[in-house]
Each structure stands twice: as C-alpha cells, then as structure tokens.
Amino acid sequence: MEFRIASVVLLGLSLSACNPAPQQNVKSEHQAGDSAAVASATTEMLAGKDYHSFANPEQLKVKHLDLDLDVNFATQVISGDASIQFERVEPKASTLVLDTRDLTIERVTAMGKDIPFSLAAADPHLGAALKIEVPADIDVVTVTYHTSPDASGVQWLTPEQTAGKQHPFLFTQAQAIHARSFIPLQDSPQVRMTYQATIRTPADLLAVMSASNDPDTERDGEYHFSMPQPIPSYLIALAVGDLAFKPMGKRTGVYAEPAMLDAAAKEFEDTEAMLEVTEKKFGQYRWDRYDLLILPPSFPFGGMENPRLSFITPTVIAGDKSLVSLIAHELAHSWSGNTVTNATWRDLWLNEGFTTYLTYRIMEMIYGPEREQMEFVLGQQSLEADLASLPAQDQLLAIDLRGRDPDAVFSDIPYEKGALFARELEQKVGRDAFDQFLMGYFEHFAFESITTDQFVAYLNDTLLKTHGDKLDAKRIQQWIFEPGVPQGAPMAHSDAFTKVDAARDNWLSGELPADKIDTQDWNTHQWLHFLNNMPESLSAQQMAELDKAFNLTQAGNNEIAHSWLLMAVNNWYEPAFGRLHDYLLHIGRNKLVKPLYQALSKTEQGKAFGKQAFEQAKSGYHPLTVKANEGYFN
C-alpha cells in the first residue's frame, strides 16, 4: 500500500530521536559477529495461521476464481456468480469454508445442481463464514450472490464526486480483508489464485481490473479479464468509470478520467524508467504490463499495488514530480508484496518494509542521492512520530494482531522500521551483496506467500552463512521481535535540509523576517521539512507572518497544505479554516485527513468544526476513511 513518507507533521521533534539512547523500549546493542542462527518468534501464536480468516485452505484450498458479475449503479450492488475451483489438500475433506462480509448468498451449485451451504453469524471484524458441503467428486462450486450497498471494500461515487461530473464511478479496495465484502472467497494472503472475470457495466463506462487490460478494448458494457499469475485475494481489484488511456512507455500507461489524463501522464512519465532500473537491479518484472489508474480524490490511500494496474490517488499530481515516490513504491510492490507476499497480516512488514527500501533505491537511481536522502530524512521523522505514540507491542515488525482489526497494522512500523532494517543489512554486508540477496530472495519465493519465520530461516541459510562475520543474529532478532529501533541503526541526513533548519531557526529567533527567507530553490521536501519541524506552539502573529510571506493557506501541493493546515488547527489560526473545510470536503485520502480530524477533536471548538465538516464530507468518503475518523466525533 501507499508509501508513507512525510505522512505526519512532527512538531518539535528532533531527528536524533530516531536513534535514541533514552527511548524506553530500545534494548542495548548486541556485540557484532554473533554467528548463531536467528531464532524464530517464541510465542503461543502459530506461525502461518491466519487469525483473520475463517477459511480452511489446509483442507480445501482455492486455486482459481471465475467471476461473472453485473455492476448496477442505480442500486449500488454488484451481483452474479463466483465459480471457485479448489484442490483437496485433505482427500476426505468435505466442507469448503469461504469468507464473506455483508454478502447475500442466493444459492450454491455444482455441476448445475444446488448443494447445501450455511452462513454463520457475523463477527464484527471478520464477517461471516460461508460453509459449503461439497460432494467427493466435485472441485468447482458456483456461488450466486450480491453485495450490500454498504460493502466495506466498494465505493460508489455520484457524477458530482468525479472529475468529469458526468458519469458515476466505482472502485474496490480489498486490502486488508475487504475482498470478502464483494466476493465470497478464501480471503487470506496465504491463498493464491488465478482468476478470470466478465464484468457487465453501463455501456458508456469502462471497466478495468488488476488483470489483463486491453487499452484498445471496445467500450460496449461487457469486459473480459484474465490474471494468469496466482495472486492473494487482497490484490483483486475492479474500477468502473469514464476512463481513457494514454501510454507512457512500451509497458506502462495511465488510465484516468479524460480531464485528468494528460496531467497524470506527464507527472508519472518516469514510470517506464523506474520499471527498467528496478528490473535490472532486482530481477525480471513478472507481470507483463504495469499501468496506473488515477482514481477520484476519495480514494482512501495514496496508492494500492494491485498487480498490472496500481490504483493511485490524484493528490500526488503536484505538477513537479515531487510526490512520485508513491509510484516508485507501488511499482516496487511488483517484486516485494505481489511476487513474494506476506502469508498473514502479522507478516506485513515483509511486504512494506522491503518495498519501502526498494522505493528509496528507485528514487536514488532515477532522481539522484540528494533526493533520496531528503525522502529518507522525512521517512525517518515520520517513524519517530509513530514510535513516540504507539505502545511497545505495536512497535514490533512481527506484530501480534490476534483479536484486532488487521487494518490496525498500517503504521510506519512495517514501512519505515522495516526499510531501516533492510538498510542496515545492506550497510553491513555491502550493497552488491545485499542486491544479490534480494534478487535471490524474490526468485526463491516467487509467487509464494511466506511468514516471518520462513524469512528468518532463509536469512539464516543465506546472508548469515556468507556474512556471519558482519551480521549479528541476536540483533536481527531484536529488529524483528522487539519494540523500538536498535541503537546504532542507520541515520538519515540531508545537506539540503541544513539551510532549511538555519532559516527556520533564524526566523524563530527573530533574526530573519519570513519574507526575507530565500525559498526560491526549495522543493516540496524542503518545504515539508521546514513546516514539519516547527515548534508545537506558534503565536497568531507568527502564523500570520508565515502565511503572508508564502501564501501557505492556498498551497496547491496537497502534502504542503496538509502540514500547514495541521499547524493551523494546533495553533487555532482561523484565517486558514475556510481552506481547511474545503480540504476535508474534497480529499478522502486518510493519511491526509485523519491527522486533521484527530487534531480538531482535541478541543470542543475544534470538535464542533470537525464534526460539521465530517458530516458534510462522509458521503463522499470511502467506508474505510469513515471508519477511521467517525470515532472522533461520536
């Protein structure tokens, strides 16, 4: 999922805290050179058991899915058939268990005949288990069903909520466990399947999926898709809207509403180059094409790595390529996440940590080390904020999520702490050796879903054997299974931020008026560093001076606007509140709106403002954004 750099404003935090001696949960560094094998986690959790699925792949495992679905915008319902092919892991098993959430199951058939099924009572996090009694000679069942208009993984948009204002729009978002809200299946990342789909829509709209998309397909209301590589359920994705296509390279292109197409293609024109350098460094791209779909602003995430077709928020179209690390991140998932996948949500760091590491590497290869270092600093600062706010048990890479909504795993821990761990391995063994390790890792586990324990075992058999004099097994254990960041971890530094720090300090001390700060050559990352590291409290006069000098309330870059508006809330700078209200109404990306709602909820005056904005905005928000923010005002 989306790259999270600069996602949190870090008022008053110093960069040195990311390597902190005083941090409560950081253990002392172990001696280097320990050659003992890294131990696996020693808890009562069962490695590889998915605690967020009712499915029984250890008995009957789904291998292929065939969808035949109708999309009805009038009723906001998807309906049709899901034909599910499975293999018998246990020859005598006779019950296929699937995951569902708020689905109406009309019938289940095999060989054209009805077969018995039952739908269990719903769990608030997991939905309801669908149990199907399958005859001994059957390996395909067909479930006829329809979704709820309130499906957690589907958003229906009216024409007014789109860029073109003429046609409705639909998109799905399956990660972590929302595929079950629009398809009955074994909704666990350890179950990989191929799929085919026929999707019927209004004739004037185009359907696209995380599968083979023909840019030249005739717009006739019936579309056919094939995904020949086995993928986990959370990577099944569908979108329907008034979409056009523009190529960006021989294997890359962009789908978007016509009004946004040219701007998106220009902003992301380096995608082909990103694909080529990543393939050269880390092994072949295994998914044929890599296209982007630009969604309406209500998309709750920056991006989603749906294979062959990443779903992307329009909030990163800044006009200067300053936010394209998001594209690098979703592309990197084609190796780390889509090809080698976490087996359970406890293991998410295997997806996001190595993907975030690859993102930094791609940015360095395409835009140079100075750009990469700035983004590394911002990423490390964002990690600091999460370490300061999260309880110790949520600072582990291999987190215990039993009994919790798996969406709770998405913090900067799996992303930035995971990437920092990978960066340390690289620095210990050398870049060339680590690149060879990663290439071998992606090849060894290609199209498999693995656990943290499997990764540890592979690490023991590879880098720990070849570089046992440089790596410390106990320290690796500490990185994965203990909270905090070990002392001596890699530190981010950017010379480009030095002059920004000096300017901020001189302005805060009164030595330099805001309008005399030379910002002519500042890029987005320098602006974010300037704003994100302001003191927690500024006077009304200081806020007004900054706003007058730099017109921050009207900033066109959504990340810069977010940082400024959060400062405005924390310092109750009312001249920015008109823009704040508009921002909350027109952007649904949770990374950008949740910190604003959270800050507003801390005072009665702010809570009243936030509740009014939320009530106006929520009809256009994705269900996940609503769920993440409604508690602030209930």
XYZ file of C-alpha atoms in Angstrom:
634
model
C 0.000 0.000 0.000
C 0.942 3.634 -0.130
C 4.404 4.912 0.707
C 4.106 6.849 3.955
C 6.923 9.423 3.915
C 6.070 12.759 5.431
C 2.685 11.482 6.470
C 2.738 13.038 9.933
C 3.612 16.554 10.965
C 6.366 16.293 13.541
C 6.134 19.438 15.577
C 9.070 19.932 17.868
C 10.733 16.529 17.311
C 14.458 16.255 16.698
C 15.844 13.860 14.129
C 18.303 12.387 16.595
C 15.404 10.768 18.450
C 15.187 8.068 15.813
C 18.372 6.526 17.148
C 17.630 7.217 20.751
C 19.646 6.148 23.724
C 16.870 7.346 26.045
C 13.991 5.633 24.243
C 12.254 3.360 26.697
C 11.817 0.283 24.540
C 15.189 0.192 22.797
C 17.493 -2.554 24.025
C 21.263 -2.173 24.176
C 23.112 -3.155 21.025
C 24.412 -6.725 20.898
C 28.010 -7.415 20.036
C 28.654 -7.796 16.302
C 29.691 -11.074 14.780
C 27.382 -13.463 16.597
C 27.177 -16.434 14.238
C 24.300 -18.219 15.942
C 21.184 -18.675 13.875
C 18.414 -16.104 14.309
C 15.694 -17.572 16.500
C 12.065 -17.623 15.428
C 9.387 -15.945 17.498
C 8.668 -17.766 20.708
C 5.036 -17.028 21.431
C 1.875 -19.048 21.536
C 0.968 -17.784 18.061
C 1.035 -20.450 15.387
C 3.325 -19.461 12.531
C 1.389 -19.180 9.309
C -2.052 -19.331 10.918
C -4.250 -16.567 9.578
C -6.242 -15.320 12.558
C -8.272 -13.029 10.265
C -9.862 -15.640 8.029
C -12.420 -18.395 8.595
C -11.171 -20.267 5.527
C -9.764 -23.806 5.666
C -7.026 -23.920 2.982
C -5.231 -26.618 4.969
C -8.138 -28.894 3.920
C -9.615 -27.451 0.723
C -7.599 -24.710 -0.983
C -8.935 -22.359 -3.649
C -6.762 -22.299 -6.796
C -8.840 -20.411 -9.388
C -11.718 -17.938 -9.421
C -14.083 -17.220 -12.323
C -16.320 -14.161 -11.927
C -19.403 -13.234 -13.936
C -20.723 -10.013 -12.429
C -23.121 -7.149 -13.138
C -22.398 -3.643 -11.809
C -25.615 -1.750 -11.005
C -25.094 1.917 -10.187
C -28.797 2.501 -9.535
C -28.901 0.013 -6.655
C -25.165 0.235 -5.796
C -24.937 -3.535 -5.922
C -22.582 -5.986 -7.618
C -24.294 -9.289 -8.393
C -23.612 -12.519 -10.205
C -21.632 -15.719 -9.930
C -18.282 -16.626 -8.420
C -17.113 -20.047 -9.612
C -14.458 -21.364 -7.276
C -12.062 -24.151 -8.185
C -10.259 -25.811 -5.290
C -7.856 -28.623 -4.586
C -8.281 -31.219 -1.858
C -5.326 -30.923 0.478
C -7.039 -33.464 2.710
C -8.618 -36.083 0.426
C -11.566 -36.750 2.744
C -12.405 -33.099 3.474
C -15.996 -32.320 2.528
C -16.608 -28.730 3.704
C -15.267 -25.700 1.845
C -15.139 -22.626 4.090
C -15.111 -19.171 2.479
C -15.010 -15.659 3.924
C -17.859 -13.202 3.373
C -18.900 -9.834 4.753
C -22.426 -8.480 4.243
C -22.986 -10.663 1.176
C -26.381 -12.124 0.335
C -25.832 -15.717 -0.781
C -28.651 -16.728 -3.108
C -27.588 -20.262 -3.985
C -24.576 -22.521 -4.327
C -24.365 -25.022 -7.169
C -22.053 -27.704 -8.501
C -22.475 -29.334 -11.895
C -25.663 -27.309 -12.266
C -27.276 -28.680 -9.103
C -27.903 -26.945 -5.781
C -25.687 -28.093 -2.927
C -26.063 -27.390 0.831
C -24.494 -24.321 2.403
C -24.768 -22.322 5.623
C -23.793 -18.794 6.596
C -22.542 -18.349 10.151
C -23.272 -15.409 12.429
C -21.139 -12.397 11.604
C -18.044 -11.376 13.548
C -17.637 -7.558 13.699
C -14.076 -7.693 12.302
C -14.086 -10.816 10.178
C -17.540 -11.063 8.633
C -19.297 -14.417 8.302
C -18.044 -17.870 7.360
C -19.757 -19.484 4.372
C -19.661 -23.270 4.726
C -20.350 -25.321 1.613
C -20.821 -29.082 1.646
C -19.014 -30.393 -1.432
C -19.544 -33.883 -2.910
C -16.465 -36.075 -3.169
C -16.294 -35.850 -6.967
C -16.571 -32.046 -7.126
C -13.729 -29.498 -7.343
C -15.698 -26.450 -8.587
C -18.623 -24.715 -6.887
C -20.534 -21.651 -8.065
C -21.825 -19.112 -5.561
C -24.598 -16.817 -6.759
C -24.667 -13.694 -4.619
C -24.953 -9.937 -4.422
C -23.171 -7.303 -2.380
C -24.518 -4.750 0.061
C -24.596 -1.055 -0.940
C -22.506 -0.568 2.209
C -19.804 -3.089 1.298
C -16.619 -2.128 3.123
C -14.434 -2.748 0.084
C -16.517 -0.888 -2.505
C -17.093 2.810 -3.064
C -19.809 4.158 -5.334
C -19.426 7.760 -6.462
C -22.055 10.003 -7.992
C -21.147 12.025 -11.092
C -20.724 15.112 -8.898
C -17.961 13.335 -6.957
C -15.826 12.738 -10.060
C -13.549 14.992 -12.088
C -15.789 14.961 -15.171
C -19.088 15.453 -13.271
C -20.952 13.487 -15.974
C -20.715 9.796 -15.060
C -20.709 7.699 -11.863
C -17.616 5.832 -10.692
C -16.955 2.611 -8.786
C -13.751 1.268 -7.299
C -12.853 -1.506 -4.889
C -10.197 -1.631 -2.179
C -9.574 -5.138 -0.861
C -6.587 -4.825 1.496
C -6.544 -5.987 4.219
C -9.665 -8.187 4.456
C -12.238 -6.354 2.343
C -12.255 -8.617 -0.735
C -14.784 -10.731 1.178
C -17.227 -7.808 1.024
C -17.556 -8.111 -2.760
C -16.508 -11.728 -3.496
C -17.022 -14.909 -1.461
C -13.545 -16.445 -1.284
C -10.733 -17.587 0.987
C -9.742 -14.066 1.962
C -6.269 -14.785 3.272
C -2.969 -13.632 1.746
C -1.616 -17.175 2.016
C -4.195 -18.390 -0.522
C -3.052 -17.502 -4.041
C -5.307 -17.989 -7.045
C -5.531 -17.158 -10.717
C -8.729 -15.538 -11.905
C -10.864 -14.680 -14.895
C -13.735 -12.218 -14.950
C -16.573 -10.990 -17.098
C -17.843 -7.625 -15.878
C -21.031 -6.015 -17.219
C -21.469 -2.263 -16.795
C -23.414 0.616 -18.355
C -22.329 0.793 -21.989
C -20.803 4.269 -21.741
C -18.379 3.269 -18.972
C -15.131 1.297 -18.993
C -14.224 -1.459 -16.531
C -10.601 -2.192 -15.572
C -9.187 -4.783 -13.197
C -5.958 -5.975 -11.604
C -5.562 -8.283 -14.593
C -5.000 -8.076 -18.338
C -6.431 -4.754 -19.580
C -6.626 -4.033 -23.307
C -6.221 -0.263 -23.814
C -7.970 -0.603 -27.185
C -10.969 -2.581 -25.945
C -14.322 -1.539 -27.335
C -16.495 0.307 -24.838
C -19.615 -1.830 -25.019
C -20.546 -2.621 -21.425
C -19.068 -6.135 -21.324
C -15.423 -6.623 -20.432
C -13.276 -9.715 -20.062
C -10.187 -10.123 -17.900
C -7.582 -12.752 -17.109
C -4.973 -12.903 -14.340
C -2.689 -15.854 -15.170
C -0.320 -15.347 -12.240
C -1.588 -16.588 -8.847
C -2.324 -13.687 -6.504
C -3.768 -13.322 -2.994
C -7.351 -12.115 -2.646
C -6.425 -8.636 -1.412
C -4.951 -7.883 -4.847
C -8.207 -8.452 -6.727
C -9.446 -5.034 -7.797
C -12.131 -3.522 -10.022
C -12.896 0.013 -11.158
C -15.628 1.297 -13.471
C -15.911 4.821 -14.791
C -15.485 7.249 -17.658
C -11.874 6.282 -18.259
C -9.394 7.000 -21.027
C -5.905 5.588 -21.569
C -2.588 7.157 -22.503
C 0.661 5.197 -22.944
C 3.806 6.289 -21.082
C 6.157 3.626 -22.452
C 6.165 0.237 -24.104
C 4.952 -1.498 -20.929
C 3.431 1.384 -18.992
C 0.440 3.674 -19.335
C -2.184 5.529 -17.344
C -5.969 5.281 -17.093
C -7.816 8.335 -15.799
C -10.894 10.423 -16.325
C -10.323 12.473 -19.505
C -9.983 15.743 -17.577
C -7.032 14.345 -15.597
C -5.352 12.161 -18.219
C -2.718 14.479 -19.662
C -1.626 15.865 -16.285
C -1.292 12.349 -14.867
C 0.674 11.050 -17.853
C 3.077 13.999 -17.624
C 3.504 13.708 -13.856
C 4.244 9.985 -13.994
C 6.174 9.858 -17.263
C 9.219 8.374 -15.488
C 7.331 5.162 -14.645
C 8.868 3.232 -17.528
C 12.376 4.265 -16.447
C 11.566 3.185 -12.883
C 10.441 -0.208 -14.164
C 13.592 -0.685 -16.217
C 16.092 0.184 -13.469
C 14.283 -1.952 -10.886
C 14.171 -4.903 -13.230
C 17.871 -4.553 -13.999
C 18.813 -4.386 -10.320
C 16.400 -6.837 -8.660
C 15.274 -9.300 -11.336
C 12.664 -9.597 -14.033
C 9.287 -7.896 -13.915
C 6.864 -10.845 -13.920
C 3.530 -9.136 -14.608
C 3.698 -8.220 -18.336
C 2.376 -4.620 -18.148
C 2.473 -2.000 -15.418
C -0.278 0.600 -15.748
C -1.681 3.198 -13.373
C -5.294 4.045 -12.623
C -5.864 7.546 -11.287
C -8.878 7.467 -9.001
C -11.121 10.276 -7.745
C -9.886 12.161 -4.656
C -11.986 9.999 -2.310
C -9.601 7.060 -2.689
C -8.597 6.402 0.951
C -4.922 5.633 0.287
C -2.061 7.111 -1.664
C -1.805 4.017 -3.779
C -2.650 0.328 -3.895
C -0.314 -2.110 -5.596
C -2.936 -4.105 -7.483
C -0.841 -6.127 -9.958
C -0.633 -4.818 -13.523
C -2.752 -1.820 -12.512
C -1.796 0.208 -9.434
C -4.623 2.359 -8.065
C -3.328 5.902 -7.400
C -4.705 8.967 -5.614
C -4.811 12.201 -7.628
C -3.445 14.053 -4.587
C 0.101 13.201 -5.742
C -0.280 15.063 -9.044
C 1.686 18.105 -7.911
C 2.952 19.318 -11.288
C 6.637 18.927 -10.385
C 7.067 15.153 -9.787
C 7.762 15.889 -6.138
C 5.428 13.152 -4.863
C 6.207 10.386 -7.366
C 7.911 8.266 -4.710
C 4.392 6.881 -4.334
C 4.626 5.490 -7.885
C 8.050 4.019 -7.128
C 6.567 2.388 -4.028
C 3.604 0.788 -5.782
C 5.867 -0.377 -8.616
C 8.325 -1.882 -6.099
C 5.471 -3.992 -4.751
C 5.613 -5.884 -8.048
C 8.643 -7.590 -6.508
C 8.085 -7.260 -2.765
C 4.453 -7.947 -1.933
C 2.917 -9.134 -5.175
C 5.568 -11.676 -6.213
C 6.657 -12.526 -2.645
C 3.744 -11.917 -0.284
C 3.151 -11.835 3.464
C 1.333 -15.027 4.495
C -0.625 -13.293 7.279
C -1.126 -9.681 8.338
C 1.359 -10.223 11.167
C 3.957 -10.514 8.398
C 3.002 -7.263 6.598
C 6.483 -5.865 7.212
C 7.844 -8.353 4.660
C 5.719 -6.572 2.059
C 6.033 -2.992 3.176
C 9.499 -2.882 4.720
C 11.321 -4.257 1.692
C 9.074 -2.281 -0.654
C 9.877 0.957 1.172
C 13.579 0.079 0.990
C 13.237 -0.536 -2.764
C 11.372 2.767 -3.097
C 14.369 4.659 -1.734
C 16.660 2.764 -4.095
C 14.461 3.547 -7.107
C 14.299 7.229 -6.192
C 18.089 7.312 -5.903
C 18.554 5.613 -9.290
C 16.110 7.918 -11.104
C 16.454 11.253 -9.285
C 19.824 11.037 -7.538
C 21.133 10.572 -3.992
C 20.218 14.083 -2.783
C 16.518 13.478 -3.477
C 16.714 10.026 -1.866
C 18.353 11.404 1.273
C 15.684 14.072 1.703
C 12.957 11.457 1.467
C 14.873 9.190 3.866
C 15.019 12.011 6.436
C 11.280 12.657 6.130
C 10.551 8.951 6.377
C 12.690 8.615 9.486
C 10.984 11.604 11.084
C 7.609 10.005 10.378
C 8.842 6.814 12.031
C 9.881 8.852 15.075
C 6.331 10.121 15.473
C 4.871 6.619 15.423
C 7.457 5.302 17.865
C 6.550 8.140 20.206
C 2.822 7.429 20.012
C 2.489 3.646 19.712
C 2.525 1.176 22.608
C 5.514 -1.160 22.748
C 3.599 -4.176 21.407
C 2.717 -2.238 18.238
C 6.367 -1.354 17.558
C 7.284 -4.933 16.622
C 7.788 -5.798 12.979
C 6.195 -9.218 13.650
C 3.172 -7.755 15.398
C 0.514 -9.735 17.269
C -2.847 -8.805 15.700
C -4.999 -11.538 17.184
C -8.441 -10.263 18.100
C -7.873 -6.969 16.311
C -8.914 -5.491 13.001
C -5.941 -6.161 10.688
C -6.197 -2.605 9.365
C -4.537 -1.683 12.686
C -1.222 -2.965 11.306
C -0.799 0.002 8.964
C 1.598 2.334 10.741
C 5.134 3.418 9.899
C 6.476 0.391 11.763
C 6.161 -2.145 8.916
C 7.097 0.546 6.381
C 9.912 2.665 7.763
C 11.234 0.418 10.531
C 11.179 -2.470 8.066
C 13.061 -0.378 5.496
C 15.559 0.739 8.124
C 16.253 -2.895 8.989
C 16.850 -3.665 5.311
C 19.131 -0.638 5.013
C 21.193 -1.854 7.961
C 21.595 -5.272 6.347
C 22.754 -3.532 3.188
C 25.279 -1.405 5.060
C 26.611 -4.396 6.995
C 27.190 -6.719 4.023
C 27.633 -4.150 1.248
C 25.202 -3.038 -1.438
C 26.291 -5.529 -4.090
C 25.936 -8.493 -1.743
C 22.568 -7.276 -0.484
C 21.289 -6.722 -4.010
C 22.242 -10.296 -4.851
C 20.462 -11.472 -1.714
C 17.268 -9.637 -2.688
C 17.360 -10.906 -6.249
C 17.751 -14.456 -4.939
C 15.007 -13.913 -2.348
C 12.500 -12.729 -4.976
C 13.427 -15.662 -7.206
C 13.371 -18.287 -4.441
C 9.907 -17.331 -3.141
C 8.341 -16.162 -6.426
C 4.537 -16.406 -6.298
C 4.598 -17.690 -2.733
C 3.190 -16.229 0.478
C 5.646 -16.538 3.355
C 5.795 -15.983 7.098
C 8.303 -14.061 9.164
C 9.647 -17.421 10.344
C 10.272 -18.528 6.754
C 12.101 -15.288 6.045
C 14.255 -15.743 9.152
C 15.089 -19.288 8.081
C 16.046 -18.060 4.604
C 18.185 -15.315 6.119
C 19.936 -17.906 8.273
C 20.676 -20.028 5.202
C 21.969 -17.145 3.072
C 23.360 -13.895 4.476
C 24.038 -15.309 7.947
C 26.125 -18.067 6.356
C 28.011 -15.939 3.852
C 28.450 -12.856 6.072
C 28.373 -14.263 9.590
C 31.374 -12.095 10.487
C 29.410 -8.923 9.698
C 25.918 -9.747 10.912
C 24.644 -10.288 14.428
C 21.864 -12.872 14.714
C 20.691 -11.555 18.081
C 20.456 -8.040 16.689
C 18.354 -9.300 13.784
C 16.098 -10.964 16.331
C 15.864 -7.615 18.116
C 14.881 -5.787 14.933
C 12.042 -8.195 14.153
C 10.660 -9.313 17.505
C 11.342 -6.415 19.887
C 9.928 -2.874 20.071
C 11.718 0.307 19.118
C 14.736 0.770 16.869
C 18.088 -0.671 17.974
C 20.820 1.797 18.847
C 23.286 2.325 16.054
C 20.665 1.935 13.324
C 21.292 3.871 10.084
C 20.722 7.604 10.414
C 19.248 9.857 7.762
C 20.949 13.127 6.885
C 20.404 15.620 4.104
C 22.622 18.606 3.379
C 19.664 20.100 1.518
C 17.853 20.441 4.847
C 20.713 22.211 6.607
C 19.873 25.606 5.115
C 16.196 24.967 5.838
C 16.980 24.358 9.510
C 19.076 27.526 9.617
C 16.305 29.589 8.051
C 13.729 28.230 10.495
C 15.974 28.866 13.492
C 16.776 32.396 12.351
C 13.112 33.185 11.837
C 12.087 31.731 15.199
C 14.774 33.782 16.961
C 13.567 36.969 15.285
C 16.790 37.463 13.335
C 15.192 36.934 9.916
C 11.706 38.051 8.780
C 9.728 35.387 6.962
C 9.566 37.389 3.746
C 13.381 37.543 3.685
C 13.825 33.746 3.742
C 15.199 32.672 0.390
C 12.873 29.837 -0.658
C 13.262 30.273 -4.398
C 15.018 26.945 -4.892
C 13.163 24.957 -2.247
C 11.445 21.770 -3.354
C 8.459 20.068 -1.744
C 10.644 18.027 0.595
C 12.375 21.135 1.916
C 9.025 22.842 2.500
C 7.776 19.804 4.403
C 10.935 19.733 6.496
C 10.553 23.458 7.205
C 6.936 23.122 8.355
C 7.042 19.709 9.985
C 9.763 20.715 12.418
C 8.254 23.942 13.676
C 7.654 24.214 17.431
C 4.323 22.821 18.579
C 3.088 26.275 19.525
C 3.340 29.420 17.399
C 1.741 32.797 18.046
C -1.041 34.204 15.892
C 1.431 36.805 14.680
C 3.950 34.143 13.645
C 1.300 32.132 11.789
C 0.077 35.242 10.003
C 3.625 36.224 9.060
C 4.317 32.813 7.504
C 1.008 32.852 5.664
C 1.527 36.340 4.286
C 5.077 35.570 3.144
C 4.354 32.214 1.485
C 0.548 32.098 0.939
C 0.509 28.724 2.691
C -3.247 28.640 3.211
C -3.655 28.459 -0.561
C -0.804 25.990 -1.176
C -1.574 23.900 -4.236
C 0.564 20.937 -3.159
C -1.669 18.684 -1.048
C 1.157 17.486 1.229
C 2.337 21.038 1.983
C -1.269 22.149 2.504
C -1.771 19.248 4.925
C 1.245 20.244 7.032
C 0.168 23.880 7.121
C -3.453 23.124 7.941
C -2.395 20.877 10.797
C -0.307 23.742 12.139
C -3.378 25.972 11.731
C -5.518 23.606 13.809
C -2.904 23.185 16.528
C -2.488 26.961 16.789
C -6.141 27.816 16.027
C -5.243 30.049 13.089
C -8.744 30.872 11.858
C -7.801 32.548 8.530
C -6.905 29.034 7.271
C -10.162 27.403 8.351
C -12.032 28.109 5.128
C -9.371 26.196 3.225
C -9.381 23.527 5.937
C -13.112 22.961 5.488
C -12.728 22.750 1.706
C -9.749 20.397 2.037
C -11.666 17.989 4.271
C -14.626 18.005 1.890
C -12.672 17.287 -1.275
C -9.904 14.898 -0.219
C -10.621 11.411 1.075
C -7.069 10.131 1.421
C -6.962 9.021 5.033
C -3.288 9.860 5.531
C -4.124 13.495 4.837
C -7.470 13.905 6.600
C -7.162 11.723 9.697
C -4.440 13.812 11.432
C -6.587 16.907 10.851
C -9.705 15.334 12.365
C -7.642 13.952 15.231
C -6.205 17.398 15.998
C -9.626 19.065 15.725
C -11.141 16.565 18.171
C -8.839 17.694 20.983
C -10.834 20.866 21.760
C -14.566 21.495 21.993
C -14.361 24.277 19.424
C -12.340 22.079 17.080
C -14.647 19.128 17.616
C -17.641 21.235 16.549
C -15.831 22.382 13.399
C -14.591 18.875 12.605
C -17.971 17.238 13.152
C -19.665 19.671 10.794
C -17.035 19.068 8.103
C -17.117 15.292 8.610
C -20.898 15.113 8.333
C -20.773 17.067 5.080
C -17.856 15.075 3.676
C -18.558 11.484 4.701
C -20.977 10.680 1.871
C -18.010 11.142 -0.452
C -15.506 9.285 1.716
C -14.584 5.652 1.282
C -16.028 3.368 4.022
C -12.500 2.866 5.390
C -11.998 6.629 5.769
C -15.363 6.935 7.501
C -14.470 4.078 9.878
C -11.083 5.613 10.659
C -12.491 9.035 11.600
C -16.067 8.720 12.827
C -14.948 7.939 16.376
C -13.515 11.426 16.818
C -16.994 12.957 16.742
C -19.350 10.306 18.143
